[in-house]
Amino acid sequence: MADRLLKSLRSEKAFTILLLIPILAVLFAYVLYPSFRTLTESLTAEGRFSLEHYRQFFSPETLTNLEALWNSLYISILSVLLSGLVGVPLAFIFNRYDFPGRSFFAAAAVLPIVLPPLVGVMSFLFLYGESGLITRTLQSLLGLDEPPFRLGGVSGILLVHTYTMYVYFYMTVSAAIHRIDPALEEAATNLGAGRWTVFRRVTLPLLTPALVAASLLVFMTSMASFSAPFLLAGGFRVLSLQIYISKLNGDLEMAATQSVILSIFSISFLLLMRWYQGRRDYGIAGKGVSAHRREVQNPWIKWPLVGLGILGVIILLLPHMTLIVLSFVPEGAWTWQTYPTRFSLENYLLLMEDPNIWEPVKNSLNMAALATAGNFLFGILASYVLVKRKFAGKNLLDILVMLPWALPATVVAMNMILAFNQPTPFTLGNILVGTYWILPLTYFVRDIPLVVRSTNAALEQLDDSLEEAARNLGAGWFTAFRRVVLPLILPGALAGTLLAFVTAVGEFVSSVLLYTIDNRPISIEIMNQLRMFNLGQAAAYAVYQIALIGIVMFISQRFLGVKAHQTL
């Protein structure tokens, strides 16, 4: 009996090692090795070890990089504060109170999620830029010689960040509110605590994990932000943009140094927030009853709320509607006029008839599909090993899996450039930089954590006895996994896969550093059309991009049961 048990344990251990081999191989080749190459490049000058590039970065004589670092940090902190100030109150209003139109307004609040970063910035330029629709309309109505405002600089970046990132706070806090047992707040009220005391001493502490998670998402997204500074910053420098400039100038060693420093600050904030969250236990020892909504009876409160909701929906829809309207404007039809007066299907006909114009759409779909298929397969295997298998070094493997999420997209792109601009065993002796395959590989690496994180949650809720029962009835591991485990965790895995696909279709930051003419995605073609002042064609590409994302999210929700809030 003891021999059989020992043999079984050895067999399980050998099988775990067998599962670990492909996971470790992928992580070493495409996550760890590229990061190591960037680090070594930053520590190299004239072919030998040197800290010269770090000395240049922090030198008081050249403040460019230090200024960019400081700008990135305070823009990110302000983005967290502003996004929280918008997203958290909305979460409370739509989840704690009931009034006419609440469901519609709550659904509309997630509209910014379908706007890829570049498209979001472009729509704001079309609306609020110096030659934007609203800017020109106000100038004409007020009879002004100059535009009343110009979207740009710090205020422009913060406006775009707040619009696109408050959703992180809104969705995570909404989910947390639903999990709070109302009996806890009622007990505090019955003991004599006022509303502010209940909120400060009971509700807010219970929301801490959600607030930390949202703050992390906003801070790291803002630190990695490229599209808004690229189009709006003017002379305002941020570190992600400095990496791009160094790469364009051929100074790969300085670009590597900037990438390492940006990574250090992003990962440090991640560790700081996790430490803060881990100081206390936020578990709820309650009945698990979700909070109920109170109906707003006072008409002086109810109808202003409805009015604000309608106004909010209009503001949220304006960027989407602007892109749709401008996509029907023929080339050269909107120049000096206050607003466009000619419309046609020309831009869409060109997209359907001209193979060269359709090429970026096809590239985005193909590359996103390739990357997402890899994310799905690798994410499920890695998540299964992390959750269901026992082995030494599990925490280290978990850190490696989550590392691409902690690294800004500009850093991931630089890692790929420095690692695969020469033949390596991991590329079968080929150079990947400058080829079609570098972009889908980068998308794959960037989005690994999304599938793993969502699948982990599903696997942790899966009772081990279900798989064990199948194995005891004679099923092999693969059969038990395919027939029992996979169907039960599929919704969780598909949630992460959905977000990975949406992210890949809208990816611009890594694309702008790695694309070639043969694999240029939609986001790059949008930028090219903007540079040629072909606003209608750029808007048509943007509408296609939004439509692709919207269709995927609709199909996932309608037929697969995966909702938008599950992807965050």
Coordinates of C-alpha atoms in Angstrom, one line a residue:
M1 CA 0.0 0.0 0.0
A2 CA 2.8 2.4 0.9
D3 CA 4.7 1.5 -2.3
R4 CA 1.5 2.2 -4.4
L5 CA 1.1 5.6 -2.6
L6 CA 4.7 6.5 -3.1
K7 CA 4.5 5.5 -6.8
S8 CA 1.3 7.6 -7.2
L9 CA 3.0 10.6 -5.6
R10 CA 6.0 10.3 -7.9
S11 CA 3.7 9.9 -10.9
E12 CA 1.8 13.1 -9.9
K13 CA 5.1 15.0 -9.3
A14 CA 6.4 13.9 -12.7
F15 CA 3.1 14.9 -14.4
T16 CA 3.3 18.3 -12.7
I17 CA 6.8 18.8 -14.0
L18 CA 5.6 17.7 -17.5
L19 CA 2.9 20.4 -17.4
L20 CA 5.4 23.0 -16.1
I21 CA 7.9 22.6 -18.9
P22 CA 6.0 24.4 -21.7
I23 CA 4.8 27.1 -19.3
L24 CA 8.3 27.8 -18.1
A25 CA 9.7 27.6 -21.6
V26 CA 7.2 30.3 -22.9
L27 CA 7.7 32.6 -19.9
F28 CA 11.5 32.3 -20.0
A29 CA 11.7 32.8 -23.8
Y30 CA 9.2 35.7 -24.2
V31 CA 8.9 37.4 -20.8
L32 CA 12.0 36.8 -18.7
Y33 CA 14.7 36.8 -21.5
P34 CA 13.4 40.0 -23.2
S35 CA 13.3 41.8 -19.8
F36 CA 16.8 40.6 -19.0
R37 CA 18.0 41.8 -22.4
T38 CA 16.6 45.3 -21.7
L39 CA 18.3 45.4 -18.3
T40 CA 21.7 44.3 -19.7
E41 CA 21.4 46.9 -22.6
S42 CA 20.8 49.7 -20.0
L43 CA 23.9 48.6 -18.2
T44 CA 26.1 48.5 -21.2
A45 CA 28.2 51.3 -22.8
E46 CA 30.7 50.7 -25.6
G47 CA 30.4 46.9 -25.1
R48 CA 31.2 46.8 -21.3
F49 CA 29.3 47.1 -18.0
S50 CA 28.5 50.7 -17.2
L51 CA 26.1 52.9 -15.2
E52 CA 26.7 55.8 -17.6
H53 CA 23.1 55.8 -19.0
Y54 CA 21.6 56.0 -15.5
R55 CA 24.0 58.8 -14.6
Q56 CA 22.8 60.6 -17.8
F57 CA 19.1 60.0 -16.9
F58 CA 19.5 61.4 -13.3
S59 CA 22.0 64.1 -14.2
P60 CA 20.8 67.6 -13.1
E61 CA 22.5 69.0 -16.2
T62 CA 20.0 67.4 -18.5
L63 CA 16.6 67.5 -16.8
T64 CA 14.6 66.1 -19.8
N65 CA 14.3 62.6 -18.5
L66 CA 13.7 63.6 -14.9
E67 CA 11.0 66.0 -16.0
A68 CA 9.4 63.3 -18.0
L69 CA 9.5 60.9 -15.0
W70 CA 8.0 63.4 -12.7
N71 CA 5.3 64.3 -15.2
S72 CA 4.3 60.7 -15.7
L73 CA 4.1 60.2 -11.9
Y74 CA 1.9 63.2 -11.1
I75 CA -0.3 62.7 -14.2
S76 CA -0.9 59.1 -13.1
I77 CA -1.7 60.2 -9.5
L78 CA -4.1 62.9 -10.7
S79 CA -5.7 60.4 -13.1
V80 CA -6.4 58.1 -10.1
L81 CA -7.9 60.9 -8.1
L82 CA -10.1 62.3 -10.9
S83 CA -11.2 58.8 -12.1
G84 CA -12.1 57.9 -8.5
L85 CA -14.1 61.1 -8.0
V86 CA -16.2 60.3 -11.1
G87 CA -16.4 56.5 -10.9
V88 CA -17.1 56.0 -7.2
P89 CA -20.1 58.4 -6.8
L90 CA -21.6 56.9 -10.0
A91 CA -21.3 53.4 -8.6
F92 CA -23.1 54.4 -5.4
I93 CA -25.8 56.4 -7.2
F94 CA -26.6 53.5 -9.7
N95 CA -26.3 50.7 -7.1
R96 CA -27.8 52.2 -4.0
Y97 CA -30.7 54.3 -5.4
D98 CA -33.6 53.5 -7.8
F99 CA -35.1 56.2 -10.0
P100 CA -36.5 56.4 -13.6
G101 CA -34.0 55.3 -16.2
R102 CA -31.5 54.0 -13.7
S103 CA -30.8 50.8 -15.6
F104 CA -30.2 52.6 -18.9
F105 CA -27.9 55.2 -17.3
A106 CA -26.0 52.4 -15.5
A107 CA -25.5 50.5 -18.8
A108 CA -24.4 53.7 -20.6
A109 CA -21.8 54.4 -17.9
V110 CA -19.5 51.7 -19.4
L111 CA -19.6 53.1 -22.9
P112 CA -15.9 54.3 -22.8
I113 CA -14.8 50.7 -22.5
V114 CA -15.4 50.1 -26.2
L115 CA -13.2 53.1 -27.2
P116 CA -9.6 52.0 -27.9
P117 CA -7.0 54.5 -26.5
L118 CA -6.1 56.1 -29.8
V119 CA -9.7 56.3 -30.9
G120 CA -10.7 57.9 -27.6
V121 CA -8.1 60.6 -27.9
M122 CA -9.0 61.2 -31.6
S123 CA -12.7 61.6 -30.8
F124 CA -11.8 64.2 -28.1
L125 CA -9.7 66.1 -30.7
F126 CA -12.6 66.1 -33.1
L127 CA -14.9 67.5 -30.4
Y128 CA -12.8 69.8 -28.2
G129 CA -9.6 70.4 -30.2
E130 CA -8.7 73.8 -31.6
S131 CA -10.6 72.9 -34.8
G132 CA -13.1 70.6 -33.1
L133 CA -16.9 70.7 -33.6
I134 CA -17.8 72.1 -30.2
T135 CA -14.9 74.5 -30.2
R136 CA -15.8 75.9 -33.7
T137 CA -19.5 76.0 -32.9
L138 CA -18.9 78.1 -29.7
Q139 CA -16.5 80.4 -31.5
S140 CA -19.1 81.0 -34.2
L141 CA -22.0 81.5 -31.8
L142 CA -20.0 83.9 -29.6
G143 CA -18.4 85.7 -32.5
L144 CA -14.9 85.2 -31.2
D145 CA -11.7 85.7 -33.3
E146 CA -9.9 82.9 -31.5
P147 CA -11.1 79.5 -30.3
P148 CA -12.5 79.7 -26.7
F149 CA -10.3 76.8 -25.6
R150 CA -7.8 74.4 -26.9
L151 CA -7.6 70.7 -25.8
G152 CA -4.0 69.9 -25.0
G153 CA -1.3 69.8 -22.4
V154 CA -1.9 68.5 -18.9
S155 CA -5.6 69.4 -18.8
G156 CA -6.3 67.6 -22.1
I157 CA -4.5 64.5 -21.0
L158 CA -6.3 64.4 -17.7
L159 CA -9.7 65.0 -19.4
V160 CA -9.1 62.0 -21.7
H161 CA -7.7 59.8 -18.9
T162 CA -10.7 60.6 -16.6
Y163 CA -13.2 59.8 -19.4
T164 CA -11.6 56.5 -20.4
M165 CA -10.5 55.3 -16.9
Y166 CA -13.3 56.2 -14.5
V167 CA -14.9 52.9 -15.7
Y168 CA -12.3 50.9 -13.7
F169 CA -13.6 52.5 -10.5
Y170 CA -17.2 52.4 -11.5
M171 CA -17.2 48.7 -12.4
T172 CA -15.0 47.4 -9.5
V173 CA -16.8 49.4 -6.9
S174 CA -20.2 48.4 -8.3
A175 CA -19.2 44.8 -7.9
A176 CA -18.0 45.4 -4.4
I177 CA -21.2 47.2 -3.3
H178 CA -23.2 44.2 -4.4
R179 CA -21.2 41.9 -2.1
I180 CA -21.7 44.1 1.0
D181 CA -24.2 42.7 3.4
P182 CA -26.7 45.5 4.2
A183 CA -27.0 44.1 7.7
L184 CA -23.6 45.5 8.6
E185 CA -24.5 49.0 7.8
E186 CA -27.9 48.7 9.4
A187 CA -26.3 47.4 12.6
A188 CA -24.0 50.4 12.7
T189 CA -27.0 52.7 12.1
N190 CA -29.0 51.0 14.9
L191 CA -26.1 51.6 17.3
G192 CA -26.4 55.3 16.7
A193 CA -23.8 56.0 13.9
G194 CA -24.7 58.7 11.4
R195 CA -24.5 58.2 7.6
W196 CA -21.0 59.7 7.4
T197 CA -19.7 57.6 10.3
V198 CA -21.3 54.4 8.7
F199 CA -19.7 55.2 5.4
R200 CA -16.2 56.0 6.9
R201 CA -16.1 53.2 9.5
V202 CA -18.0 50.4 7.7
T203 CA -18.6 50.9 4.0
L204 CA -15.3 52.4 3.0
P205 CA -13.1 49.8 4.7
L206 CA -15.1 47.0 2.9
L207 CA -14.6 48.8 -0.4
T208 CA -10.8 49.0 0.1
P209 CA -9.9 45.9 -2.1
A210 CA -12.0 47.3 -4.9
L211 CA -10.6 50.8 -4.6
V212 CA -7.0 49.4 -4.5
A213 CA -7.7 47.3 -7.6
A214 CA -9.1 50.2 -9.5
S215 CA -6.3 52.5 -8.4
L216 CA -3.8 50.0 -9.6
L217 CA -5.5 49.7 -13.0
V218 CA -5.7 53.5 -13.5
F219 CA -2.2 54.3 -12.2
M220 CA -0.5 51.7 -14.3
T221 CA -2.6 52.4 -17.4
S222 CA -1.8 56.1 -17.0
M223 CA 1.9 55.5 -16.5
A224 CA 1.9 53.5 -19.7
S225 CA -0.3 56.0 -21.5
F226 CA 1.0 56.9 -24.9
S227 CA -1.9 58.0 -27.1
A228 CA -3.0 61.0 -25.1
P229 CA 0.5 62.5 -24.6
F230 CA 1.4 61.6 -28.2
L231 CA -1.5 63.6 -29.6
L232 CA -2.1 66.2 -26.9
A233 CA 1.1 66.9 -25.0
G234 CA 2.8 69.4 -27.3
G235 CA 6.0 70.2 -25.4
F236 CA 4.9 68.3 -22.3
R237 CA 7.1 65.2 -21.8
V238 CA 6.2 61.9 -20.2
L239 CA 8.4 58.9 -19.9
S240 CA 6.5 56.6 -22.3
L241 CA 6.9 59.2 -25.0
Q242 CA 10.6 59.6 -24.2
I243 CA 11.1 55.9 -24.8
Y244 CA 9.5 56.3 -28.3
I245 CA 11.7 59.3 -29.1
S246 CA 14.9 57.5 -28.0
K247 CA 14.0 54.6 -30.1
L248 CA 13.3 56.8 -33.2
N249 CA 16.7 58.5 -32.6
G250 CA 18.4 55.1 -32.6
D251 CA 19.5 55.4 -29.0
L252 CA 18.4 52.0 -27.9
E253 CA 20.6 52.0 -24.8
M254 CA 18.9 55.1 -23.4
A255 CA 15.5 53.7 -24.4
A256 CA 16.4 50.6 -22.4
T257 CA 17.4 52.7 -19.4
Q258 CA 14.1 54.7 -19.6
S259 CA 12.2 51.4 -19.9
V260 CA 13.8 49.9 -16.8
I261 CA 13.1 53.1 -14.7
L262 CA 9.5 53.2 -15.9
S263 CA 9.1 49.5 -15.0
I264 CA 10.6 50.1 -11.5
F265 CA 8.1 52.8 -10.7
S266 CA 5.1 50.9 -12.0
I267 CA 6.0 47.7 -10.1
S268 CA 6.8 49.7 -7.0
F269 CA 3.3 51.2 -7.0
L270 CA 1.9 47.8 -7.5
L271 CA 3.8 46.4 -4.5
L272 CA 2.8 49.5 -2.4
M273 CA -0.9 49.1 -3.1
R274 CA -0.8 45.4 -2.4
W275 CA 1.0 46.1 0.9
Y276 CA -1.6 48.6 1.9
Q277 CA -4.4 46.2 1.0
G278 CA -2.7 43.4 2.9
R279 CA -2.5 45.3 6.2
R280 CA -6.0 44.3 7.2
D281 CA -8.5 41.6 6.6
Y282 CA -11.5 42.7 4.5
G283 CA -13.5 39.5 4.6
I284 CA -17.2 39.8 5.3
A285 CA -18.7 37.5 7.9
G286 CA -22.3 38.1 6.9
K287 CA -25.2 36.3 5.3
G288 CA -24.0 37.1 1.8
V289 CA -27.2 39.1 1.0
S290 CA -26.6 41.8 -1.6
A291 CA -27.4 45.4 -0.9
H292 CA -30.8 46.6 -1.9
R293 CA -31.6 49.9 -3.7
R294 CA -33.6 52.6 -2.1
E295 CA -36.2 54.2 -4.3
V296 CA -35.8 58.0 -4.6
Q297 CA -39.2 59.5 -3.6
N298 CA -38.4 63.2 -3.3
P299 CA -39.2 64.8 -6.7
W300 CA -36.7 67.6 -6.1
I301 CA -34.0 64.9 -6.0
K302 CA -35.4 62.3 -8.4
W303 CA -35.9 64.4 -11.4
P304 CA -32.6 66.3 -11.2
L305 CA -31.0 62.8 -11.0
V306 CA -32.8 61.8 -14.2
G307 CA -31.8 65.1 -15.8
L308 CA -28.1 64.6 -14.8
G309 CA -28.4 61.0 -16.1
I310 CA -29.6 62.2 -19.5
L311 CA -26.9 64.9 -19.7
G312 CA -24.3 62.3 -18.7
V313 CA -25.4 59.9 -21.4
I314 CA -25.2 62.7 -24.0
I315 CA -21.6 63.5 -22.9
L316 CA -20.7 59.8 -23.0
L317 CA -22.2 59.3 -26.4
L318 CA -20.7 62.4 -28.0
P319 CA -17.3 60.9 -28.8
H320 CA -19.0 57.8 -30.4
M321 CA -21.5 59.8 -32.4
T322 CA -18.9 62.3 -33.5
L323 CA -16.8 59.5 -35.0
I324 CA -19.8 58.0 -36.8
V325 CA -20.8 61.4 -38.2
L326 CA -17.3 62.3 -39.4
S327 CA -16.9 58.9 -41.0
F328 CA -19.4 60.0 -43.6
V329 CA -17.5 63.1 -44.5
P330 CA -15.6 62.8 -47.9
E331 CA -11.9 63.6 -48.1
G332 CA -11.3 67.4 -48.1
A333 CA -15.0 68.3 -47.4
W334 CA -14.3 69.7 -43.9
T335 CA -11.5 72.3 -43.8
W336 CA -12.4 75.9 -42.8
Q337 CA -16.1 75.3 -42.2
T338 CA -17.6 75.4 -38.7
Y339 CA -19.0 71.9 -39.2
P340 CA -19.1 69.5 -42.1
T341 CA -21.9 70.0 -44.6
R342 CA -21.2 67.2 -47.1
F343 CA -21.8 63.5 -46.3
S344 CA -21.4 60.3 -48.4
L345 CA -20.5 56.6 -48.1
E346 CA -17.2 57.2 -49.9
N347 CA -15.0 56.2 -46.9
Y348 CA -16.9 53.0 -46.3
L349 CA -17.0 52.1 -50.0
L350 CA -13.2 52.5 -50.2
L351 CA -12.8 50.3 -47.2
M352 CA -14.8 47.6 -48.9
E353 CA -13.6 48.0 -52.4
D354 CA -9.9 48.8 -52.1
P355 CA -7.8 45.8 -50.8
N356 CA -5.0 48.1 -49.7
I357 CA -7.4 50.1 -47.5
W358 CA -9.0 47.0 -46.1
E359 CA -5.6 45.5 -45.3
P360 CA -5.2 47.1 -41.8
V361 CA -8.6 45.8 -40.7
K362 CA -7.6 42.3 -41.8
N363 CA -4.3 42.5 -40.1
S364 CA -5.8 43.6 -36.8
L365 CA -8.3 40.7 -36.9
N366 CA -5.7 38.1 -37.9
M367 CA -3.1 39.2 -35.4
A368 CA -5.6 39.6 -32.5
A369 CA -7.1 36.2 -33.3
L370 CA -3.6 34.6 -33.3
A371 CA -2.5 36.2 -30.1
T372 CA -5.8 35.5 -28.3
A373 CA -5.9 31.9 -29.3
G374 CA -2.4 31.6 -27.8
N375 CA -3.6 33.4 -24.6
F376 CA -6.6 31.1 -24.3
L377 CA -4.5 27.9 -24.5
F378 CA -1.5 29.1 -22.5
G379 CA -3.7 30.9 -19.9
I380 CA -5.8 27.9 -19.1
L381 CA -2.8 25.6 -18.7
A382 CA -0.9 28.1 -16.6
S383 CA -3.9 28.8 -14.4
Y384 CA -4.6 25.1 -13.9
V385 CA -1.0 24.5 -12.8
L386 CA -1.0 27.5 -10.5
V387 CA -4.3 26.6 -8.8
K388 CA -4.6 22.8 -8.9
R389 CA -1.0 21.5 -8.8
K390 CA 1.5 21.6 -5.9
F391 CA 5.2 22.4 -6.5
A392 CA 8.0 24.4 -5.2
G393 CA 8.4 28.0 -6.5
K394 CA 4.7 28.5 -7.2
N395 CA 4.8 32.1 -6.0
L396 CA 7.7 32.8 -8.3
L397 CA 5.8 31.4 -11.3
D398 CA 2.8 33.5 -10.4
I399 CA 5.0 36.6 -10.4
L400 CA 6.4 35.7 -13.8
V401 CA 2.9 35.2 -15.2
M402 CA 1.7 38.6 -14.0
L403 CA 4.9 40.5 -15.0
P404 CA 3.7 41.6 -18.4
W405 CA 0.6 43.2 -16.8
A406 CA 2.9 45.3 -14.5
L407 CA 5.1 46.4 -17.4
P408 CA 3.9 49.3 -19.6
A409 CA 3.3 48.5 -23.3
T410 CA 6.2 50.7 -24.4
V411 CA 8.5 48.6 -22.1
V412 CA 7.1 45.3 -23.5
A413 CA 7.7 46.6 -27.0
M414 CA 11.3 47.6 -26.2
N415 CA 11.9 44.2 -24.6
M416 CA 10.9 42.6 -27.9
I417 CA 13.1 44.9 -30.0
L418 CA 16.2 44.3 -27.9
A419 CA 15.6 40.6 -27.5
F420 CA 14.7 39.6 -31.0
N421 CA 16.6 42.1 -33.3
Q422 CA 19.1 39.2 -33.7
P423 CA 18.8 35.4 -34.2
T424 CA 18.0 33.5 -31.0
P425 CA 17.1 29.8 -30.2
F426 CA 13.7 31.1 -29.1
T427 CA 13.0 32.3 -32.6
L428 CA 14.5 29.3 -34.3
G429 CA 17.5 31.3 -35.5
N430 CA 15.3 34.0 -37.1
I431 CA 15.2 37.8 -36.5
L432 CA 11.6 38.7 -35.6
V433 CA 11.9 42.5 -35.5
G434 CA 10.7 43.8 -38.8
T435 CA 8.6 40.8 -39.5
Y436 CA 4.8 40.1 -39.4
W437 CA 5.1 37.9 -36.4
I438 CA 6.6 40.3 -33.9
L439 CA 3.2 42.1 -33.3
P440 CA 1.0 39.0 -32.6
L441 CA 3.8 37.7 -30.3
T442 CA 3.8 41.0 -28.4
Y443 CA 0.0 41.0 -28.1
F444 CA 0.2 37.5 -26.8
V445 CA 2.8 38.3 -24.1
R446 CA 1.1 41.5 -23.1
D447 CA -2.3 39.8 -22.5
I448 CA -1.2 36.6 -20.8
P449 CA -2.2 37.9 -17.3
L450 CA -5.7 38.7 -18.4
V451 CA -6.7 35.1 -19.2
V452 CA -4.7 33.7 -16.3
R453 CA -6.3 36.0 -13.7
S454 CA -9.9 35.4 -14.9
T455 CA -9.3 31.6 -15.1
N456 CA -7.8 31.5 -11.6
A457 CA -11.0 32.8 -10.1
A458 CA -13.0 30.1 -11.8
L459 CA -10.6 27.3 -10.9
E460 CA -10.4 28.4 -7.2
Q461 CA -14.2 27.9 -7.0
L462 CA -14.0 24.4 -8.6
D463 CA -14.2 21.5 -6.1
D464 CA -11.2 19.2 -6.5
S465 CA -13.5 16.2 -5.9
L466 CA -15.1 16.6 -9.3
E467 CA -11.9 16.0 -11.2
E468 CA -10.8 13.2 -8.7
A469 CA -14.2 11.4 -9.2
A470 CA -13.6 11.4 -13.0
R471 CA -10.1 10.1 -12.6
N472 CA -11.3 7.4 -10.1
L473 CA -13.8 6.2 -12.7
G474 CA -11.0 5.5 -15.1
A475 CA -10.8 8.7 -17.1
G476 CA -7.3 9.9 -18.0
W477 CA -6.1 13.4 -17.0
F478 CA -6.8 14.9 -20.4
T479 CA -10.3 13.3 -20.6
A480 CA -11.2 14.5 -17.1
F481 CA -9.9 18.0 -17.9
R482 CA -11.7 18.2 -21.2
R483 CA -15.0 16.7 -20.0
V484 CA -15.2 18.0 -16.4
V485 CA -12.8 20.9 -15.6
L486 CA -12.9 22.8 -18.9
P487 CA -16.7 23.2 -19.3
L488 CA -16.9 24.5 -15.7
I489 CA -14.1 27.1 -16.0
L490 CA -14.9 28.1 -19.5
P491 CA -17.0 31.3 -18.7
G492 CA -14.1 32.6 -16.5
A493 CA -11.5 31.8 -19.2
L494 CA -13.6 33.4 -21.9
A495 CA -14.0 36.6 -19.9
G496 CA -10.2 37.1 -19.9
T497 CA -10.0 36.0 -23.5
L498 CA -12.6 38.5 -24.5
L499 CA -10.6 41.3 -22.9
A500 CA -7.4 40.1 -24.5
F501 CA -9.0 40.2 -27.9
V502 CA -10.5 43.6 -27.4
T503 CA -7.1 44.9 -26.1
A504 CA -5.3 43.4 -29.1
V505 CA -7.7 44.9 -31.7
G506 CA -7.3 48.4 -30.1
E507 CA -3.5 48.1 -29.4
F508 CA -1.5 51.2 -30.5
V509 CA 1.4 51.7 -28.1
S510 CA 3.4 48.6 -28.8
S511 CA 2.2 48.6 -32.5
V512 CA 3.7 52.1 -33.1
L513 CA 7.2 50.8 -32.0
L514 CA 7.0 47.4 -33.8
Y515 CA 4.8 47.6 -36.9
T516 CA 5.9 47.2 -40.5
I517 CA 4.1 48.2 -43.7
D518 CA 2.9 44.6 -44.1
N519 CA 1.4 44.1 -40.7
R520 CA 0.2 47.6 -39.8
P521 CA -3.0 47.3 -37.7
I522 CA -6.1 49.6 -37.7
S523 CA -4.6 51.9 -35.0
I524 CA -1.5 52.7 -37.1
E525 CA -3.6 53.3 -40.2
I526 CA -5.8 55.7 -38.2
M527 CA -2.7 57.6 -37.2
N528 CA -1.5 57.7 -40.9
Q529 CA -4.8 59.1 -42.0
L530 CA -4.7 61.8 -39.3
R531 CA -1.2 62.8 -40.5
M532 CA -2.6 63.2 -44.0
F533 CA -5.5 65.2 -42.6
N534 CA -7.9 62.7 -44.0
L535 CA -10.3 62.9 -41.1
G536 CA -13.2 61.1 -42.6
Q537 CA -11.2 58.0 -43.5
A538 CA -9.6 58.0 -40.0
A539 CA -13.0 58.2 -38.4
A540 CA -14.3 55.3 -40.7
Y541 CA -11.4 53.1 -39.5
A542 CA -12.2 54.1 -35.9
V543 CA -15.8 53.1 -36.4
Y544 CA -14.7 49.7 -37.8
Q545 CA -12.5 49.2 -34.7
I546 CA -15.3 50.1 -32.3
A547 CA -17.7 47.9 -34.2
L548 CA -15.4 44.9 -34.0
I549 CA -15.0 45.4 -30.3
G550 CA -18.7 45.9 -29.8
I551 CA -19.7 42.8 -31.9
V552 CA -17.3 40.6 -29.9
M553 CA -18.6 41.9 -26.6
F554 CA -22.3 41.4 -27.8
I555 CA -21.7 37.9 -29.0
S556 CA -19.8 37.0 -25.8
Q557 CA -22.7 38.3 -23.6
R558 CA -25.6 37.0 -25.8
F559 CA -24.3 33.5 -26.6
L560 CA -21.5 32.8 -24.2
G561 CA -22.8 34.5 -21.1
V562 CA -19.7 36.6 -20.5
K563 CA -20.6 40.2 -19.5
A564 CA -18.4 43.3 -19.8
H565 CA -18.0 43.7 -16.0
Q566 CA -16.5 40.2 -15.8
T567 CA -13.5 41.3 -17.9
L568 CA -12.2 43.7 -15.3

